[in-house]
mmCIF file of C-alpha atoms in Angstrom:
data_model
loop_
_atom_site.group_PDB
_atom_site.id
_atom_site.type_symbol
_atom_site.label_atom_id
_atom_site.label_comp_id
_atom_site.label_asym_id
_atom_site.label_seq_id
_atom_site.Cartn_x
_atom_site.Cartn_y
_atom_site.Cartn_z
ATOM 1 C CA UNK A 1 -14.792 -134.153 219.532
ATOM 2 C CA UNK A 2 -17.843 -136.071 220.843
ATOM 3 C CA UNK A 3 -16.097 -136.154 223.933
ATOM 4 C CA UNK A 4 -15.838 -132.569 224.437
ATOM 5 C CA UNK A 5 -19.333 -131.663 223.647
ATOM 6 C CA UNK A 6 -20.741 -134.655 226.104
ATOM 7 C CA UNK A 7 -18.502 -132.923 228.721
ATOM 8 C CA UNK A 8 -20.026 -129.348 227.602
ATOM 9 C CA UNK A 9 -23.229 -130.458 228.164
ATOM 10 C CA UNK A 10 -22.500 -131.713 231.430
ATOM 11 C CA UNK A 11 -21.134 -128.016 232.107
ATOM 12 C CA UNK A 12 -24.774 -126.661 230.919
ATOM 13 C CA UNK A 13 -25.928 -129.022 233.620
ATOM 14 C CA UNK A 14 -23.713 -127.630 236.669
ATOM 15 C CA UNK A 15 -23.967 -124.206 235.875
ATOM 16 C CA UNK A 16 -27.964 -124.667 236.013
ATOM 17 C CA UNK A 17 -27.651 -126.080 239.330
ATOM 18 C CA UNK A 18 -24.901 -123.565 240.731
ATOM 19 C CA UNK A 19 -27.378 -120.858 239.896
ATOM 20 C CA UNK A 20 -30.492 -122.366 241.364
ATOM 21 C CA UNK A 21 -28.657 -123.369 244.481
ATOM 22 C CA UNK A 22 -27.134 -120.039 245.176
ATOM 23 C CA UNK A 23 -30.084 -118.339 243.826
ATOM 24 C CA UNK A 24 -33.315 -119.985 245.633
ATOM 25 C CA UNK A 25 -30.897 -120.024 249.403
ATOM 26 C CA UNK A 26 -30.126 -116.419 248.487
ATOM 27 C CA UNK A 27 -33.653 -115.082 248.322
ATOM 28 C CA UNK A 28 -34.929 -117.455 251.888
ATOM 29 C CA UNK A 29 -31.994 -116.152 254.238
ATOM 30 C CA UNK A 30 -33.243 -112.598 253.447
ATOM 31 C CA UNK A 31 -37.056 -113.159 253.512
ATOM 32 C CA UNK A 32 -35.792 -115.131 257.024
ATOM 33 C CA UNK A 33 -34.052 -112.213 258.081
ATOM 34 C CA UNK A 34 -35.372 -108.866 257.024
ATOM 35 C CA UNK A 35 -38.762 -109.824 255.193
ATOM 36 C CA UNK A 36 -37.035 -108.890 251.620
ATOM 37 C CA UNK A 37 -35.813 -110.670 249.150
ATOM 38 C CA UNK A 38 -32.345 -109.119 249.112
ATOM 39 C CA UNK A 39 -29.980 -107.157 246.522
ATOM 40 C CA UNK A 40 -32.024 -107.407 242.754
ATOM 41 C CA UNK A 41 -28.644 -107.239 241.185
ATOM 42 C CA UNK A 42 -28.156 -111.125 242.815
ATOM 43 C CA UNK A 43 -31.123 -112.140 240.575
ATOM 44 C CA UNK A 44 -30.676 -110.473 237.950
ATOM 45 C CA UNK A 45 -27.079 -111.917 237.379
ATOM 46 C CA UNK A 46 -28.548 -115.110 238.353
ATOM 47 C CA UNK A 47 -31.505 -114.351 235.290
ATOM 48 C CA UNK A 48 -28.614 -113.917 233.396
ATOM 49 C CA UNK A 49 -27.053 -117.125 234.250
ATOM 50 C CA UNK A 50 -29.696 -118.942 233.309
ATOM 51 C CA UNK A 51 -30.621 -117.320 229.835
ATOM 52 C CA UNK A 52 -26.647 -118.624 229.330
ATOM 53 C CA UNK A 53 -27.601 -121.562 229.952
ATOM 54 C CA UNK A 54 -30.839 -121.805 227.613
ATOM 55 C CA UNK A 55 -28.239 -120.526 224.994
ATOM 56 C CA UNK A 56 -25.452 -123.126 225.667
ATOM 57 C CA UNK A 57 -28.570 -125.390 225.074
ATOM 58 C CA UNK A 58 -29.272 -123.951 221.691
ATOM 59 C CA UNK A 59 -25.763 -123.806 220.563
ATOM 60 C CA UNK A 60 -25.302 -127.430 221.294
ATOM 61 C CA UNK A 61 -28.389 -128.523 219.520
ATOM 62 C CA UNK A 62 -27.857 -126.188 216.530
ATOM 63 C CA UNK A 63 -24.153 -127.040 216.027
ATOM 64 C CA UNK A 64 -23.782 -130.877 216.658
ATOM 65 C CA UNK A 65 -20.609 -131.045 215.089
ATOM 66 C CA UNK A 66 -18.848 -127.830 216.173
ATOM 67 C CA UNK A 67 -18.103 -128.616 219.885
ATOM 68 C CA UNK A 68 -14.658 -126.277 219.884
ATOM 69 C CA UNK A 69 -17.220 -123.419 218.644
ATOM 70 C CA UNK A 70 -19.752 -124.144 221.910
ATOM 71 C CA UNK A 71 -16.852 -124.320 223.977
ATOM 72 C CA UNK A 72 -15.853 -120.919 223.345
ATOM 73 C CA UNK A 73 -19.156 -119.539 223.128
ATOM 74 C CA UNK A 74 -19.485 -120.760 226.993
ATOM 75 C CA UNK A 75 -16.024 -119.649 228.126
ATOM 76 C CA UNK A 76 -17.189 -116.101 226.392
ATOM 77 C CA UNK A 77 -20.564 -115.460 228.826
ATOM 78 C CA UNK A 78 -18.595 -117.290 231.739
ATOM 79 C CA UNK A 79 -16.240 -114.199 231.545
ATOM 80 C CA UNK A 80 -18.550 -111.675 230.757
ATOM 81 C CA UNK A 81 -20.937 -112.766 233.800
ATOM 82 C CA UNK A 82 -17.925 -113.199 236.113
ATOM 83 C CA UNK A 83 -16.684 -109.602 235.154
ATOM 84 C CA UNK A 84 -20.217 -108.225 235.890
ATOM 85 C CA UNK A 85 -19.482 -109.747 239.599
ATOM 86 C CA UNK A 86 -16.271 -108.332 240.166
ATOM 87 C CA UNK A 87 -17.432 -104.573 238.582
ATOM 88 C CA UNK A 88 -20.963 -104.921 241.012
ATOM 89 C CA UNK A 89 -19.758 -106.377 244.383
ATOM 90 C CA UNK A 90 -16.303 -104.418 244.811
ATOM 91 C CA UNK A 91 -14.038 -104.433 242.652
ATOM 92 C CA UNK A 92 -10.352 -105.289 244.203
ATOM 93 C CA UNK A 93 -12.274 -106.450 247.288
ATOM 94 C CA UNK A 94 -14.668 -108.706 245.294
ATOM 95 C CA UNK A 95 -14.179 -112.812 246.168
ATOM 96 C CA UNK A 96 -15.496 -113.053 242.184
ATOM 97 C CA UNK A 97 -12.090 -112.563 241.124
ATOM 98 C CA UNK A 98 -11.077 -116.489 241.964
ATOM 99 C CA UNK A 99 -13.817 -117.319 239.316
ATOM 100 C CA UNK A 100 -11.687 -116.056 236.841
ATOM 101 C CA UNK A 101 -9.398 -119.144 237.425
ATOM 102 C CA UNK A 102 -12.156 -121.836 237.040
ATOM 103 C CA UNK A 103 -12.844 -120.462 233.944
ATOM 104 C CA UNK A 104 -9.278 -120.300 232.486
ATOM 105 C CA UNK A 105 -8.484 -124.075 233.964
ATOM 106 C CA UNK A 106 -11.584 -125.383 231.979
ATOM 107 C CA UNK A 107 -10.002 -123.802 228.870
ATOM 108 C CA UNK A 108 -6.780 -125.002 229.297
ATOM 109 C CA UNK A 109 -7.605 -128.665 229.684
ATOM 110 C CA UNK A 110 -10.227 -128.398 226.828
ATOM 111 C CA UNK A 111 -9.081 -126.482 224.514
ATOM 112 C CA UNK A 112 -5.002 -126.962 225.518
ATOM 113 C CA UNK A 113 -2.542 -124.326 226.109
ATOM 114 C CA UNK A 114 -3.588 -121.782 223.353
ATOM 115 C CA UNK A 115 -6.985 -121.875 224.513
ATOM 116 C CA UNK A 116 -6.234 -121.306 228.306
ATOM 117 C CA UNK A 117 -3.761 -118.467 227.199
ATOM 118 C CA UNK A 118 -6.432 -116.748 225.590
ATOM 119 C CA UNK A 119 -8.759 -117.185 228.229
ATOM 120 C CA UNK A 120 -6.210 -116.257 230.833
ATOM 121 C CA UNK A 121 -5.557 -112.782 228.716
ATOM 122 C CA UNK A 122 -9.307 -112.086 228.378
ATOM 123 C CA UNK A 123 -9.750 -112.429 231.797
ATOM 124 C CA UNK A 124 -6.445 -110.035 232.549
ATOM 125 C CA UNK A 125 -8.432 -107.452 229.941
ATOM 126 C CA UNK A 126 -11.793 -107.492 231.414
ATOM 127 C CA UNK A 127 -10.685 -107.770 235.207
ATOM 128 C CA UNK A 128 -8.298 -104.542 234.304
ATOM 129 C CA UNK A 129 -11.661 -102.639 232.634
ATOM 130 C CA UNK A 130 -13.662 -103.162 235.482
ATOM 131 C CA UNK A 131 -10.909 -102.166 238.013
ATOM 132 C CA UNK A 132 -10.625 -98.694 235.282
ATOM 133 C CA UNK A 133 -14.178 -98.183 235.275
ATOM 134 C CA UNK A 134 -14.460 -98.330 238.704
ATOM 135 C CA UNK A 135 -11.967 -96.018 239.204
ATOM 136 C CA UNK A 136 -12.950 -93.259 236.817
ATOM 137 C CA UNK A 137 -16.417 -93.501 238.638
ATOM 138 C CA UNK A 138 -18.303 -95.646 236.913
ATOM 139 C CA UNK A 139 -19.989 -97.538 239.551
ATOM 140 C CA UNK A 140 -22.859 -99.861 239.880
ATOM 141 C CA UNK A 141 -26.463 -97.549 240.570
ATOM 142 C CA UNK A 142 -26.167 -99.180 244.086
ATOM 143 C CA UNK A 143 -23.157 -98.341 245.490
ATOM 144 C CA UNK A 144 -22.298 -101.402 247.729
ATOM 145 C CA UNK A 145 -19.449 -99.742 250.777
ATOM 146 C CA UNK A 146 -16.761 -102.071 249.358
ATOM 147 C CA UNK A 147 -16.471 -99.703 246.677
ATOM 148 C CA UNK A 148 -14.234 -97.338 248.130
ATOM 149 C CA UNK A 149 -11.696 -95.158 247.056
ATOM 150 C CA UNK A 150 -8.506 -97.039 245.791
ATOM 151 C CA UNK A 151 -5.241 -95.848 245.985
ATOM 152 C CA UNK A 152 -3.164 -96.519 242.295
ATOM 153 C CA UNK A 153 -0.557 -99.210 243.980
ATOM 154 C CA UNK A 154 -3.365 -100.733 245.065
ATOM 155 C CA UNK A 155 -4.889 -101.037 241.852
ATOM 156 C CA UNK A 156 -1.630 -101.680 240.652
ATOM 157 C CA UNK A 157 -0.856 -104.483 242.937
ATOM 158 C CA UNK A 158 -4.022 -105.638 242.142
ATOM 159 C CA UNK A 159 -3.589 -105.909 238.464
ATOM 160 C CA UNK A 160 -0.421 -107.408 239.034
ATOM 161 C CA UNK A 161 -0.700 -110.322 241.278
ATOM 162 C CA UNK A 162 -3.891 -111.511 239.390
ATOM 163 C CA UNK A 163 -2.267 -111.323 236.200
ATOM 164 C CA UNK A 164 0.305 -113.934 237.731
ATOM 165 C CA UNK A 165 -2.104 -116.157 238.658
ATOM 166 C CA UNK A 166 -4.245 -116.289 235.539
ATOM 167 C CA UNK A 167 -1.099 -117.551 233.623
ATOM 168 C CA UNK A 168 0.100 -119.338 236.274
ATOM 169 C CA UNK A 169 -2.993 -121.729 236.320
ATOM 170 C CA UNK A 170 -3.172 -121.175 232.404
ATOM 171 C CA UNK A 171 -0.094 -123.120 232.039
ATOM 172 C CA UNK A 172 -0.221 -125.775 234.820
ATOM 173 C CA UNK A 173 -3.604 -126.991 233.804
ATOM 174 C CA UNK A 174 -2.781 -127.107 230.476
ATOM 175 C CA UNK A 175 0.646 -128.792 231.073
ATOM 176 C CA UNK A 176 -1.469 -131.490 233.733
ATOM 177 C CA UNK A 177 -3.737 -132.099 231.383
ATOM 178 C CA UNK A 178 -1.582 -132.924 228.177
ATOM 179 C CA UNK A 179 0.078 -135.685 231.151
ATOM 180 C CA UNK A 180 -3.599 -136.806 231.758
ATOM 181 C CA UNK A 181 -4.333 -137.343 227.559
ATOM 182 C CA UNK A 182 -0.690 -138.896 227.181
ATOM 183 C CA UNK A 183 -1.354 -141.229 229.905
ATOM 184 C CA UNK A 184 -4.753 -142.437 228.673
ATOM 185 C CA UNK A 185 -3.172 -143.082 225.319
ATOM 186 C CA UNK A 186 -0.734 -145.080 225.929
ATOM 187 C CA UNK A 187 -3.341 -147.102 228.130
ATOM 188 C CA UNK A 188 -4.752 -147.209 224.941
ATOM 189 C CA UNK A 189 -2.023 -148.168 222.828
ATOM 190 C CA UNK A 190 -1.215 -150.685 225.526
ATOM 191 C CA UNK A 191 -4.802 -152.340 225.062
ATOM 192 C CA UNK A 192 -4.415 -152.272 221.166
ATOM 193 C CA UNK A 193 -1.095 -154.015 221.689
ATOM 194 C CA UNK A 194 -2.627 -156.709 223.816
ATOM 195 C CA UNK A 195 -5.038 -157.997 222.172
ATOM 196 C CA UNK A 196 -3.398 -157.761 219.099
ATOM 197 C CA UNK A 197 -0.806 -160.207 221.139
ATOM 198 C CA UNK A 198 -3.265 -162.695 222.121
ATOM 199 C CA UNK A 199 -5.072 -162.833 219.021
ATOM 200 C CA UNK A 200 -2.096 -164.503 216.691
ATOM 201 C CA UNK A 201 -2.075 -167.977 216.258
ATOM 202 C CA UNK A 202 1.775 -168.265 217.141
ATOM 203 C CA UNK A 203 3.178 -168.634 220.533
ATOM 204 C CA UNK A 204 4.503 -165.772 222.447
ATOM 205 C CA UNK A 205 6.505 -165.348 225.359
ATOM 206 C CA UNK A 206 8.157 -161.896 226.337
ATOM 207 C CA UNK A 207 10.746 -161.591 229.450
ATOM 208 C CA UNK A 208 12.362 -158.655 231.078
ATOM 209 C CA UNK A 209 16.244 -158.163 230.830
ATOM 210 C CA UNK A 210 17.131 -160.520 233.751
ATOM 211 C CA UNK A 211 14.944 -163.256 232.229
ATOM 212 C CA UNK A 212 11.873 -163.353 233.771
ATOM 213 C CA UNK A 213 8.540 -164.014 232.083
ATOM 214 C CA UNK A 214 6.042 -161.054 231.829
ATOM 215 C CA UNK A 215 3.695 -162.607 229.566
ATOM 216 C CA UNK A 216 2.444 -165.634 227.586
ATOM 217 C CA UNK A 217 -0.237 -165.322 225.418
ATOM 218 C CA UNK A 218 -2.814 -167.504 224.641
ATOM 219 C CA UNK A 219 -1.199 -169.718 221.693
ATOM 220 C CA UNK A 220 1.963 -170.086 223.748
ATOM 221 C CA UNK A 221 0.290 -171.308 227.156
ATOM 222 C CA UNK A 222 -1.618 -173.726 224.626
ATOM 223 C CA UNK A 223 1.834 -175.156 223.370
ATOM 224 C CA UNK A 224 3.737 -175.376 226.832
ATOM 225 C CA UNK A 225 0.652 -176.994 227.997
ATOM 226 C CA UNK A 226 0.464 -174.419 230.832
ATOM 227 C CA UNK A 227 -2.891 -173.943 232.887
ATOM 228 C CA UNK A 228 -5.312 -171.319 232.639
ATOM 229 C CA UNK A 229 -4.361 -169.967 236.224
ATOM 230 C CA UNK A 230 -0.527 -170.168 235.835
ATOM 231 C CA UNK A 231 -1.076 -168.394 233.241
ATOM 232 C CA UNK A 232 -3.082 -165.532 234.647
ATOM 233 C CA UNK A 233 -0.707 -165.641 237.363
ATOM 234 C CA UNK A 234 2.343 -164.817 234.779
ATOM 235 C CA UNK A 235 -0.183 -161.805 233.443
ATOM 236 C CA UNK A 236 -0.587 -160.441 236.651
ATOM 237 C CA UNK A 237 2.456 -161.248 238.586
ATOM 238 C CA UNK A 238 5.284 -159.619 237.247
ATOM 239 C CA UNK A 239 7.443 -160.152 240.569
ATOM 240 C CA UNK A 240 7.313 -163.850 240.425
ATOM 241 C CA UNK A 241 10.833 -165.270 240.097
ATOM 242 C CA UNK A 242 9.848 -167.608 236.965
ATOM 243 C CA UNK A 243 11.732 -167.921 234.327
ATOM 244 C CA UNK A 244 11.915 -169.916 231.236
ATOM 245 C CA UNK A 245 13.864 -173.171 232.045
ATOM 246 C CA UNK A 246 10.867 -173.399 234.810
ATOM 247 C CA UNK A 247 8.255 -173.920 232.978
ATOM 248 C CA UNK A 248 7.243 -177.995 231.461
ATOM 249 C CA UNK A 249 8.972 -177.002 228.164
ATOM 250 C CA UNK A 250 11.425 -173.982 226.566
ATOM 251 C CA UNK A 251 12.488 -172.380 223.861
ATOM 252 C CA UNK A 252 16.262 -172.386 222.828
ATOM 253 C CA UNK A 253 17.885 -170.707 219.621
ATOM 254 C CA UNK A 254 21.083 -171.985 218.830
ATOM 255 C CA UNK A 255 22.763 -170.960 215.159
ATOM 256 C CA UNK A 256 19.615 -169.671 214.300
ATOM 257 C CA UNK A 257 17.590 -172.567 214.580
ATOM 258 C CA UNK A 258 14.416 -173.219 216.862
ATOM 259 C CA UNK A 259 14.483 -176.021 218.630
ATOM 260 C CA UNK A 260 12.096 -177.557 221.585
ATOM 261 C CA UNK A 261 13.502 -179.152 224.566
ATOM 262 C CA UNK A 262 11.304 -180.755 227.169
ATOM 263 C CA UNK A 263 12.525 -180.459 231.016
ATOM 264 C CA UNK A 264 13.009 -183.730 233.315
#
């Protein structure tokens, strides 16, 4: 849990400087260019973006302990400012769409593969509204010329294909990402098991099936009288042709009973 909220804070923090940076470069290549500032709609989703942001901020500071709760709440406005894109700056032609997938691949490794299929559907749901409300007319008070007449298997195809993708990426990233959190715990685990190793008084050796020595840990390299770097050298070498009659002194079992030998 404290992970994901330090890594949802750090996702206040980009989306804050996505905004300004598309924002401020926005508003200069159209004073450069025409003497204007450009389309208002640009600022005032950008406005928008940033009052998201100033709420992220208050949802992390009011609920400490309730990361899965922020996490949703920022998935929620991504969506809803994403679909504001797509309905404003053309609907099937709008580039906004690919946002859509950002937004259900940070679910999906967050918040697993639920999360990311809910995400994935939402977006499905709101990208199909603002293709319907488009069609039946309802479009933006400055009618951009990307928003055109569509022909229904266009909007079809349109609905389709995106769909696909949206659960595509939904489960991939969630599939990934359960590799990525099974993989860093068994790093863990293999930590846990070290030092456990190396902290008991008794000697330990462990070999692979064809005999050769993979590791020693400290007690045992005490006992065989082995040096510090031989030792490292067994830790870190697991290719090294040594086995067990090679080192100053073994180990045999015979009927049970331990005994030492020392080599010539």
């Amino acid at each position: 849990m404290f992970r994901l909220a330090r890594r949802l804070r750090w996702l206040i923090v980009v989306r804050l400087a996505l905004t300004v940076s598309v924002a401020i470069p926005y508003g200069f290549v159209h004073l450069a260019d025409d003497g204007r500032l450009g389309d208002p709609a640009v600022y005032g989703l950008a406005a928008l973006s940033l009052a998201a942001c100033v709420l992220h901020g208050l949802a992390a500071w009011a609920l400490p302990r309730r990361p899965v709760a922020q996490a949703w709440l920022q998935l929620g406005t991504d969506l809803a400012l994403i679909t504001a894109m797509v309905w404003y700056f053309g609907g099937v032609h709008s580039p906004a769409v690919i946002l859509y997938l950002g937004v259900i691949a940070l679910a999906s490794t967050r918040l697993g593969h639920r999360g990311g299929l809910l995400v994935a559907t939402a977006s499905f749901g709101l990208y199909t509204a603002s293709l319907a409300a488009l069609a039946a007319g309802w479009t933006p008070p400055f009618t951009l010329p990307s928003h055109e007449i569509v022909p229904p298997w266009r909007l079809a195809y349109n609905l389709v294909i995106p769909s696909i993708g949206f659960f595509a990426v939904a489960f991939l990233t969630a599939h990934l990402a359960e590799e990525r959190q099974l993989r860093e715990n068994l790093a863990d685990l293999e930590m846990v098991h070290r030092d456990i190793i190396e902290s008991i008084p008794s000697g330990l050796i462990t070999t692979d099936l064809a005999g050769v020595i993979t590791r020693i840990n400290r007690a045992g390299s005490d006992i065989l009288g082995l040096r510090a770097r031989l030792r490292c050298r067994f830790h870190c070498h697991y290719g090294m042709r040594v086995r067990l009659f090679q080192i100053p002194c073994y180990w045999t079992i015979r009927d049970g009973i331990s005994t030492a030998s020392q080599t010539e």
